[in-house]
Amino acid sequence: MKVSDFLKEYNVKLLKGLGQNFLTNTHIAKKIVERADINENDVVLEIGPGAGTLTEFLVLTGAKIIAVEIDKRLKPILERFNKYDNIEIIFVDFLKFDVSVLPKGFKVVANIPYSITGMILKKILFSDFSKAVLMVQKEVGDRLLLPPGADRNFLSVVVQSYTMVRKVFDVSKGNFVPRPKVDSVVLEFEKTEDFKYDIKEFWDFVSKCFGAKRKTLQNNLKRFTRIECFSKFDLKKRPQELENEEFLELFETFKGCK
């Protein structure tokens, strides 16, 4: 049954406020799940199963699927998965969901609501995930991949420093119901093994470095630390000009600046 048929049968009208744009293309859904390289020993978190287009392929992997959905009106549509013993559907706002209950190394597969992409990424990065395959707004995804010197933001730096992030493929707006105004992109994130810092502390530090994006590092750093600690760095640069490795060196210096 098509997504539109499910919605019609159960009289569910999608809510713009929840960023509900449901994937309808099963070929794309299959490719996303295949990219996650899931086996039956994995635990997989699906954020926002919606009408279950991705879920249909996730349950077939044999892995334990934890699907977190904010909209309880979708319960009758998702009840078709009750016949599987490897899926648990939890109706709660993902931003309030306790990801610490998931085992270390869990995977994430999701079509992310555009309006809260940053908050969802933050929660994933702060968790014990190992790999995530996420569909996000194309503009947001493209920015996450920007190199130093481009018009990137602190989230790009954190993501590129903490994970191996790759573009998988673009998804045009015509593959969703309702049709969004923008295209999407599928990204793959794999946590790097050599990141030795506390990700929450690093996130906070990089965020402060970008406090005033058009100002120099010196102007941003002096707001929260002793500037003399950073004498070996060129603080006349703007934050978006730095290599990811330079941010790691800055952070190392910051931690030792007492």
PDB file of C-alpha atoms in Angstrom:
ATOM      1  CA  MET A   1       0.000   0.000   0.000  1.00  0.00           C
ATOM      2  CA  LYS A   2       1.250   3.495  -0.837  1.00  0.00           C
ATOM      3  CA  VAL A   3       1.986   6.071   1.854  1.00  0.00           C
ATOM      4  CA  SER A   4      -0.851   8.264   0.581  1.00  0.00           C
ATOM      5  CA  ASP A   5      -3.226   5.288   0.826  1.00  0.00           C
ATOM      6  CA  PHE A   6      -2.248   4.638   4.448  1.00  0.00           C
ATOM      7  CA  LEU A   7      -2.821   8.278   5.330  1.00  0.00           C
ATOM      8  CA  LYS A   8      -6.178   8.321   3.579  1.00  0.00           C
ATOM      9  CA  GLU A   9      -7.373   5.046   5.106  1.00  0.00           C
ATOM     10  CA  TYR A  10      -6.628   6.208   8.643  1.00  0.00           C
ATOM     11  CA  ASN A  11      -7.612   9.825   7.992  1.00  0.00           C
ATOM     12  CA  VAL A  12      -4.229  11.224   9.026  1.00  0.00           C
ATOM     13  CA  LYS A  13      -3.450  14.745   7.875  1.00  0.00           C
ATOM     14  CA  LEU A  14       0.251  15.497   8.130  1.00  0.00           C
ATOM     15  CA  LEU A  15       1.339  18.406  10.292  1.00  0.00           C
ATOM     16  CA  LYS A  16       3.674  21.064   8.957  1.00  0.00           C
ATOM     17  CA  GLY A  17       4.729  21.900  12.507  1.00  0.00           C
ATOM     18  CA  LEU A  18       6.226  18.427  12.905  1.00  0.00           C
ATOM     19  CA  GLY A  19       8.102  18.646   9.626  1.00  0.00           C
ATOM     20  CA  GLN A  20       6.227  15.636   8.305  1.00  0.00           C
ATOM     21  CA  ASN A  21       7.392  14.888   4.770  1.00  0.00           C
ATOM     22  CA  PHE A  22       7.195  11.125   4.347  1.00  0.00           C
ATOM     23  CA  LEU A  23       9.440   9.246   1.943  1.00  0.00           C
ATOM     24  CA  THR A  24       7.380   7.396  -0.670  1.00  0.00           C
ATOM     25  CA  ASN A  25      10.070   5.867  -2.892  1.00  0.00           C
ATOM     26  CA  THR A  26      10.754   2.299  -1.719  1.00  0.00           C
ATOM     27  CA  HIS A  27      13.813   1.993  -3.965  1.00  0.00           C
ATOM     28  CA  ILE A  28      15.433   4.906  -2.131  1.00  0.00           C
ATOM     29  CA  ALA A  29      14.399   3.463   1.236  1.00  0.00           C
ATOM     30  CA  LYS A  30      16.048   0.153   0.366  1.00  0.00           C
ATOM     31  CA  LYS A  31      19.283   1.903  -0.674  1.00  0.00           C
ATOM     32  CA  ILE A  32      19.388   3.854   2.601  1.00  0.00           C
ATOM     33  CA  VAL A  33      18.981   0.710   4.697  1.00  0.00           C
ATOM     34  CA  GLU A  34      21.573  -1.159   2.630  1.00  0.00           C
ATOM     35  CA  ARG A  35      24.049   1.673   3.175  1.00  0.00           C
ATOM     36  CA  ALA A  36      23.755   1.227   6.945  1.00  0.00           C
ATOM     37  CA  ASP A  37      25.270  -2.268   6.558  1.00  0.00           C
ATOM     38  CA  ILE A  38      23.002  -3.773   9.194  1.00  0.00           C
ATOM     39  CA  ASN A  39      23.277  -7.338  10.471  1.00  0.00           C
ATOM     40  CA  GLU A  40      21.081  -9.326  12.831  1.00  0.00           C
ATOM     41  CA  ASN A  41      23.326  -8.549  15.807  1.00  0.00           C
ATOM     42  CA  ASP A  42      22.852  -4.788  15.462  1.00  0.00           C
ATOM     43  CA  VAL A  43      20.514  -2.507  17.350  1.00  0.00           C
ATOM     44  CA  VAL A  44      19.140   0.184  15.048  1.00  0.00           C
ATOM     45  CA  LEU A  45      17.433   3.405  16.060  1.00  0.00           C
ATOM     46  CA  GLU A  46      14.958   4.824  13.563  1.00  0.00           C
ATOM     47  CA  ILE A  47      13.978   8.406  14.296  1.00  0.00           C
ATOM     48  CA  GLY A  48      10.505   9.244  13.028  1.00  0.00           C
ATOM     49  CA  PRO A  49       9.313   6.128  11.175  1.00  0.00           C
ATOM     50  CA  GLY A  50       6.298   8.048   9.916  1.00  0.00           C
ATOM     51  CA  ALA A  51       4.278   5.736   7.684  1.00  0.00           C
ATOM     52  CA  GLY A  52       7.003   3.073   7.814  1.00  0.00           C
ATOM     53  CA  THR A  53       8.665   3.280   4.396  1.00  0.00           C
ATOM     54  CA  LEU A  54      12.168   2.814   5.842  1.00  0.00           C
ATOM     55  CA  THR A  55      10.859   0.560   8.595  1.00  0.00           C
ATOM     56  CA  GLU A  56       9.671  -2.028   6.081  1.00  0.00           C
ATOM     57  CA  PHE A  57      13.263  -2.639   5.021  1.00  0.00           C
ATOM     58  CA  LEU A  58      14.769  -2.263   8.493  1.00  0.00           C
ATOM     59  CA  VAL A  59      12.715  -5.101  10.014  1.00  0.00           C
ATOM     60  CA  LEU A  60      13.860  -7.448   7.254  1.00  0.00           C
ATOM     61  CA  THR A  61      17.505  -7.098   8.356  1.00  0.00           C
ATOM     62  CA  GLY A  62      16.845  -9.197  11.455  1.00  0.00           C
ATOM     63  CA  ALA A  63      18.364  -6.500  13.681  1.00  0.00           C
ATOM     64  CA  LYS A  64      16.611  -5.147  16.768  1.00  0.00           C
ATOM     65  CA  ILE A  65      14.787  -2.013  15.609  1.00  0.00           C
ATOM     66  CA  ILE A  66      13.852   0.778  18.018  1.00  0.00           C
ATOM     67  CA  ALA A  67      11.550   3.199  16.188  1.00  0.00           C
ATOM     68  CA  VAL A  68      10.818   6.482  17.964  1.00  0.00           C
ATOM     69  CA  GLU A  69       7.800   8.405  16.682  1.00  0.00           C
ATOM     70  CA  ILE A  70       6.361  11.631  18.084  1.00  0.00           C
ATOM     71  CA  ASP A  71       2.946  11.420  16.384  1.00  0.00           C
ATOM     72  CA  LYS A  72       0.592   8.953  18.093  1.00  0.00           C
ATOM     73  CA  ARG A  73      -1.920   9.379  15.267  1.00  0.00           C
ATOM     74  CA  LEU A  74       0.354   7.153  13.187  1.00  0.00           C
ATOM     75  CA  LYS A  75      -0.035   4.215  15.583  1.00  0.00           C
ATOM     76  CA  PRO A  76      -2.696   2.399  13.492  1.00  0.00           C
ATOM     77  CA  ILE A  77      -0.503   2.714  10.380  1.00  0.00           C
ATOM     78  CA  LEU A  78       2.539   1.338  12.186  1.00  0.00           C
ATOM     79  CA  GLU A  79       0.613  -1.517  13.818  1.00  0.00           C
ATOM     80  CA  ARG A  80       1.295  -3.581  10.699  1.00  0.00           C
ATOM     81  CA  PHE A  81       4.765  -4.161  12.140  1.00  0.00           C
ATOM     82  CA  ASN A  82       3.349  -5.923  15.211  1.00  0.00           C
ATOM     83  CA  LYS A  83       3.829  -9.239  13.410  1.00  0.00           C
ATOM     84  CA  TYR A  84       7.610  -8.808  13.715  1.00  0.00           C
ATOM     85  CA  ASP A  85       9.306  -9.690  16.987  1.00  0.00           C
ATOM     86  CA  ASN A  86      12.426  -7.604  16.294  1.00  0.00           C
ATOM     87  CA  ILE A  87      10.862  -4.143  16.420  1.00  0.00           C
ATOM     88  CA  GLU A  88       9.749  -1.874  19.245  1.00  0.00           C
ATOM     89  CA  ILE A  89       7.872   1.318  18.404  1.00  0.00           C
ATOM     90  CA  ILE A  90       7.990   4.016  21.074  1.00  0.00           C
ATOM     91  CA  PHE A  91       5.691   7.018  20.800  1.00  0.00           C
ATOM     92  CA  VAL A  92       7.661   9.906  22.242  1.00  0.00           C
ATOM     93  CA  ASP A  93       9.440  13.040  21.058  1.00  0.00           C
ATOM     94  CA  PHE A  94      12.941  11.878  20.106  1.00  0.00           C
ATOM     95  CA  LEU A  95      14.425  14.970  21.747  1.00  0.00           C
ATOM     96  CA  LYS A  96      13.013  13.621  25.041  1.00  0.00           C
ATOM     97  CA  PHE A  97      13.989  10.000  24.380  1.00  0.00           C
ATOM     98  CA  ASP A  98      16.733   8.559  26.590  1.00  0.00           C
ATOM     99  CA  VAL A  99      19.309   7.257  24.099  1.00  0.00           C
ATOM    100  CA  SER A 100      21.458   5.974  26.960  1.00  0.00           C
ATOM    101  CA  VAL A 101      19.200   2.897  27.130  1.00  0.00           C
ATOM    102  CA  LEU A 102      20.597   1.805  23.755  1.00  0.00           C
ATOM    103  CA  PRO A 103      23.721  -0.386  23.685  1.00  0.00           C
ATOM    104  CA  LYS A 104      27.092   1.013  22.717  1.00  0.00           C
ATOM    105  CA  GLY A 105      27.648   0.880  18.981  1.00  0.00           C
ATOM    106  CA  PHE A 106      24.008   1.131  17.919  1.00  0.00           C
ATOM    107  CA  LYS A 107      23.226   2.430  14.439  1.00  0.00           C
ATOM    108  CA  VAL A 108      20.854   5.178  13.340  1.00  0.00           C
ATOM    109  CA  VAL A 109      18.736   5.310  10.194  1.00  0.00           C
ATOM    110  CA  ALA A 110      16.346   8.201   9.696  1.00  0.00           C
ATOM    111  CA  ASN A 111      14.675  10.789   7.524  1.00  0.00           C
ATOM    112  CA  ILE A 112      15.296  13.853   9.689  1.00  0.00           C
ATOM    113  CA  PRO A 113      12.696  16.652  10.034  1.00  0.00           C
ATOM    114  CA  TYR A 114      14.299  19.735   8.490  1.00  0.00           C
ATOM    115  CA  SER A 115      13.382  22.117  11.299  1.00  0.00           C
ATOM    116  CA  ILE A 116      15.230  20.254  14.073  1.00  0.00           C
ATOM    117  CA  THR A 117      18.177  18.752  12.180  1.00  0.00           C
ATOM    118  CA  GLY A 118      20.766  20.460  14.395  1.00  0.00           C
ATOM    119  CA  MET A 119      19.161  19.293  17.644  1.00  0.00           C
ATOM    120  CA  ILE A 120      18.834  15.718  16.393  1.00  0.00           C
ATOM    121  CA  LEU A 121      22.439  15.643  15.176  1.00  0.00           C
ATOM    122  CA  LYS A 122      23.601  16.961  18.533  1.00  0.00           C
ATOM    123  CA  LYS A 123      21.758  14.199  20.369  1.00  0.00           C
ATOM    124  CA  ILE A 124      23.148  11.527  18.055  1.00  0.00           C
ATOM    125  CA  LEU A 125      26.719  12.833  18.332  1.00  0.00           C
ATOM    126  CA  PHE A 126      26.480  12.884  22.130  1.00  0.00           C
ATOM    127  CA  SER A 127      25.359   9.238  22.191  1.00  0.00           C
ATOM    128  CA  ASP A 128      27.221   5.924  21.888  1.00  0.00           C
ATOM    129  CA  PHE A 129      26.264   5.390  18.241  1.00  0.00           C
ATOM    130  CA  SER A 130      28.721   3.865  15.775  1.00  0.00           C
ATOM    131  CA  LYS A 131      27.168   4.724  12.421  1.00  0.00           C
ATOM    132  CA  ALA A 132      24.275   6.811  11.122  1.00  0.00           C
ATOM    133  CA  VAL A 133      22.684   7.083   7.696  1.00  0.00           C
ATOM    134  CA  LEU A 134      20.503  10.169   7.656  1.00  0.00           C
ATOM    135  CA  MET A 135      18.437  11.980   5.077  1.00  0.00           C
ATOM    136  CA  VAL A 136      18.522  15.727   5.668  1.00  0.00           C
ATOM    137  CA  GLN A 137      17.691  18.920   3.816  1.00  0.00           C
ATOM    138  CA  LYS A 138      20.179  19.225   0.951  1.00  0.00           C
ATOM    139  CA  GLU A 139      21.320  22.717   1.924  1.00  0.00           C
ATOM    140  CA  VAL A 140      22.086  21.533   5.461  1.00  0.00           C
ATOM    141  CA  GLY A 141      23.823  18.394   4.244  1.00  0.00           C
ATOM    142  CA  ASP A 142      25.936  20.253   1.724  1.00  0.00           C
ATOM    143  CA  ARG A 143      27.058  22.684   4.424  1.00  0.00           C
ATOM    144  CA  LEU A 144      28.110  19.843   6.708  1.00  0.00           C
ATOM    145  CA  LEU A 145      30.501  18.743   3.964  1.00  0.00           C
ATOM    146  CA  LEU A 146      32.051  22.155   3.283  1.00  0.00           C
ATOM    147  CA  PRO A 147      35.867  22.377   3.463  1.00  0.00           C
ATOM    148  CA  PRO A 148      37.832  24.987   5.459  1.00  0.00           C
ATOM    149  CA  GLY A 149      37.660  28.424   3.895  1.00  0.00           C
ATOM    150  CA  ALA A 150      34.088  27.968   2.753  1.00  0.00           C
ATOM    151  CA  ASP A 151      31.039  29.453   4.444  1.00  0.00           C
ATOM    152  CA  ARG A 152      30.741  26.659   6.975  1.00  0.00           C
ATOM    153  CA  ASN A 153      29.518  26.726  10.556  1.00  0.00           C
ATOM    154  CA  PHE A 154      30.513  25.143  13.852  1.00  0.00           C
ATOM    155  CA  LEU A 155      28.354  22.073  13.222  1.00  0.00           C
ATOM    156  CA  SER A 156      30.386  21.316  10.089  1.00  0.00           C
ATOM    157  CA  VAL A 157      33.596  21.432  12.135  1.00  0.00           C
ATOM    158  CA  VAL A 158      32.256  19.204  14.915  1.00  0.00           C
ATOM    159  CA  VAL A 159      30.796  16.645  12.516  1.00  0.00           C
ATOM    160  CA  GLN A 160      33.943  16.483  10.373  1.00  0.00           C
ATOM    161  CA  SER A 161      36.214  16.245  13.424  1.00  0.00           C
ATOM    162  CA  TYR A 162      34.203  13.587  15.247  1.00  0.00           C
ATOM    163  CA  THR A 163      32.987  11.454  12.339  1.00  0.00           C
ATOM    164  CA  MET A 164      33.811  10.381   8.828  1.00  0.00           C
ATOM    165  CA  VAL A 165      30.933  12.027   6.996  1.00  0.00           C
ATOM    166  CA  ARG A 166      30.194  11.170   3.375  1.00  0.00           C
ATOM    167  CA  LYS A 167      27.561  12.099   0.843  1.00  0.00           C
ATOM    168  CA  VAL A 168      25.684   9.016  -0.359  1.00  0.00           C
ATOM    169  CA  PHE A 169      23.182  10.437  -2.868  1.00  0.00           C
ATOM    170  CA  ASP A 170      20.717  13.255  -3.494  1.00  0.00           C
ATOM    171  CA  VAL A 171      16.952  12.778  -3.195  1.00  0.00           C
ATOM    172  CA  SER A 172      14.640  15.077  -5.132  1.00  0.00           C
ATOM    173  CA  LYS A 173      11.590  16.667  -3.537  1.00  0.00           C
ATOM    174  CA  GLY A 174       9.231  14.572  -5.673  1.00  0.00           C
ATOM    175  CA  ASN A 175       9.917  11.489  -3.541  1.00  0.00           C
ATOM    176  CA  PHE A 176       7.955  12.739  -0.534  1.00  0.00           C
ATOM    177  CA  VAL A 177       4.377  13.274   0.632  1.00  0.00           C
ATOM    178  CA  PRO A 178       3.598  16.094   0.955  1.00  0.00           C
ATOM    179  CA  ARG A 179       6.125  17.408  -1.529  1.00  0.00           C
ATOM    180  CA  PRO A 180       8.604  19.697   0.297  1.00  0.00           C
ATOM    181  CA  LYS A 181       9.963  22.908  -1.198  1.00  0.00           C
ATOM    182  CA  VAL A 182      13.561  21.680  -1.105  1.00  0.00           C
ATOM    183  CA  ASP A 183      15.570  18.620  -2.090  1.00  0.00           C
ATOM    184  CA  SER A 184      17.248  16.251   0.352  1.00  0.00           C
ATOM    185  CA  VAL A 185      20.550  14.414   0.598  1.00  0.00           C
ATOM    186  CA  VAL A 186      21.519  11.160   2.293  1.00  0.00           C
ATOM    187  CA  LEU A 187      24.662  11.345   4.429  1.00  0.00           C
ATOM    188  CA  GLU A 188      26.633   8.625   6.163  1.00  0.00           C
ATOM    189  CA  PHE A 189      28.355   9.314   9.493  1.00  0.00           C
ATOM    190  CA  GLU A 190      30.859   6.906  11.049  1.00  0.00           C
ATOM    191  CA  LYS A 191      32.365   7.729  14.411  1.00  0.00           C
ATOM    192  CA  THR A 192      36.150   7.991  14.223  1.00  0.00           C
ATOM    193  CA  GLU A 193      38.171   5.890  16.643  1.00  0.00           C
ATOM    194  CA  ASP A 194      40.960   8.422  17.173  1.00  0.00           C
ATOM    195  CA  PHE A 195      38.873  11.264  18.641  1.00  0.00           C
ATOM    196  CA  LYS A 196      40.195  11.421  22.214  1.00  0.00           C
ATOM    197  CA  TYR A 197      38.199  14.301  23.677  1.00  0.00           C
ATOM    198  CA  ASP A 198      34.842  14.714  25.368  1.00  0.00           C
ATOM    199  CA  ILE A 199      32.487  15.456  22.475  1.00  0.00           C
ATOM    200  CA  LYS A 200      30.230  17.660  24.616  1.00  0.00           C
ATOM    201  CA  GLU A 201      33.172  19.837  25.667  1.00  0.00           C
ATOM    202  CA  PHE A 202      34.458  20.007  22.089  1.00  0.00           C
ATOM    203  CA  TRP A 203      30.995  20.969  20.799  1.00  0.00           C
ATOM    204  CA  ASP A 204      30.786  23.781  23.348  1.00  0.00           C
ATOM    205  CA  PHE A 205      34.290  25.034  22.539  1.00  0.00           C
ATOM    206  CA  VAL A 206      33.808  25.108  18.759  1.00  0.00           C
ATOM    207  CA  SER A 207      30.419  26.753  19.201  1.00  0.00           C
ATOM    208  CA  LYS A 208      32.084  29.565  21.166  1.00  0.00           C
ATOM    209  CA  CYS A 209      34.813  29.903  18.530  1.00  0.00           C
ATOM    210  CA  PHE A 210      32.046  30.613  16.039  1.00  0.00           C
ATOM    211  CA  GLY A 211      30.280  32.953  18.468  1.00  0.00           C
ATOM    212  CA  ALA A 212      30.611  35.845  16.028  1.00  0.00           C
ATOM    213  CA  LYS A 213      31.342  34.118  12.747  1.00  0.00           C
ATOM    214  CA  ARG A 214      32.660  37.187  10.928  1.00  0.00           C
ATOM    215  CA  LYS A 215      34.985  38.159  13.757  1.00  0.00           C
ATOM    216  CA  THR A 216      38.486  36.817  14.247  1.00  0.00           C
ATOM    217  CA  LEU A 217      39.356  33.960  16.549  1.00  0.00           C
ATOM    218  CA  GLN A 218      40.977  36.449  18.893  1.00  0.00           C
ATOM    219  CA  ASN A 219      37.747  38.372  19.321  1.00  0.00           C
ATOM    220  CA  ASN A 220      35.791  35.182  19.923  1.00  0.00           C
ATOM    221  CA  LEU A 221      38.296  33.446  22.206  1.00  0.00           C
ATOM    222  CA  LYS A 222      38.877  36.415  24.492  1.00  0.00           C
ATOM    223  CA  ARG A 223      35.248  36.242  25.563  1.00  0.00           C
ATOM    224  CA  PHE A 224      35.731  32.984  27.464  1.00  0.00           C
ATOM    225  CA  THR A 225      39.448  32.232  27.942  1.00  0.00           C
ATOM    226  CA  ARG A 226      42.890  33.809  28.392  1.00  0.00           C
ATOM    227  CA  ILE A 227      44.069  34.858  24.950  1.00  0.00           C
ATOM    228  CA  GLU A 228      47.770  34.659  25.843  1.00  0.00           C
ATOM    229  CA  CYS A 229      47.505  30.855  25.940  1.00  0.00           C
ATOM    230  CA  PHE A 230      47.101  30.822  22.160  1.00  0.00           C
ATOM    231  CA  SER A 231      50.238  32.717  21.139  1.00  0.00           C
ATOM    232  CA  LYS A 232      51.361  30.008  18.690  1.00  0.00           C
ATOM    233  CA  PHE A 233      48.163  30.329  16.637  1.00  0.00           C
ATOM    234  CA  ASP A 234      47.233  32.895  14.009  1.00  0.00           C
ATOM    235  CA  LEU A 235      44.284  34.408  15.820  1.00  0.00           C
ATOM    236  CA  LYS A 236      43.609  36.896  13.039  1.00  0.00           C
ATOM    237  CA  LYS A 237      41.909  34.124  11.122  1.00  0.00           C
ATOM    238  CA  ARG A 238      38.150  33.737  11.143  1.00  0.00           C
ATOM    239  CA  PRO A 239      36.855  30.416  12.512  1.00  0.00           C
ATOM    240  CA  GLN A 240      35.596  29.116   9.168  1.00  0.00           C
ATOM    241  CA  GLU A 241      39.127  29.420   7.735  1.00  0.00           C
ATOM    242  CA  LEU A 242      40.678  26.858  10.089  1.00  0.00           C
ATOM    243  CA  GLU A 243      41.408  23.233   9.264  1.00  0.00           C
ATOM    244  CA  ASN A 244      39.665  20.682  11.457  1.00  0.00           C
ATOM    245  CA  GLU A 245      43.050  19.658  12.887  1.00  0.00           C
ATOM    246  CA  GLU A 246      43.652  23.265  13.963  1.00  0.00           C
ATOM    247  CA  PHE A 247      40.435  23.234  15.978  1.00  0.00           C
ATOM    248  CA  LEU A 248      41.624  20.094  17.739  1.00  0.00           C
ATOM    249  CA  GLU A 249      44.941  21.806  18.525  1.00  0.00           C
ATOM    250  CA  LEU A 250      43.111  24.903  19.747  1.00  0.00           C
ATOM    251  CA  PHE A 251      40.924  22.755  21.972  1.00  0.00           C
ATOM    252  CA  GLU A 252      43.954  20.944  23.380  1.00  0.00           C
ATOM    253  CA  THR A 253      45.505  24.315  24.222  1.00  0.00           C
ATOM    254  CA  PHE A 254      42.234  25.565  25.707  1.00  0.00           C
ATOM    255  CA  LYS A 255      42.027  22.558  28.027  1.00  0.00           C
ATOM    256  CA  GLY A 256      45.547  23.268  29.276  1.00  0.00           C
ATOM    257  CA  CYS A 257      44.942  26.996  29.741  1.00  0.00           C
ATOM    258  CA  LYS A 258      44.468  27.432  33.480  1.00  0.00           C
TER     259      LYS A 258
END
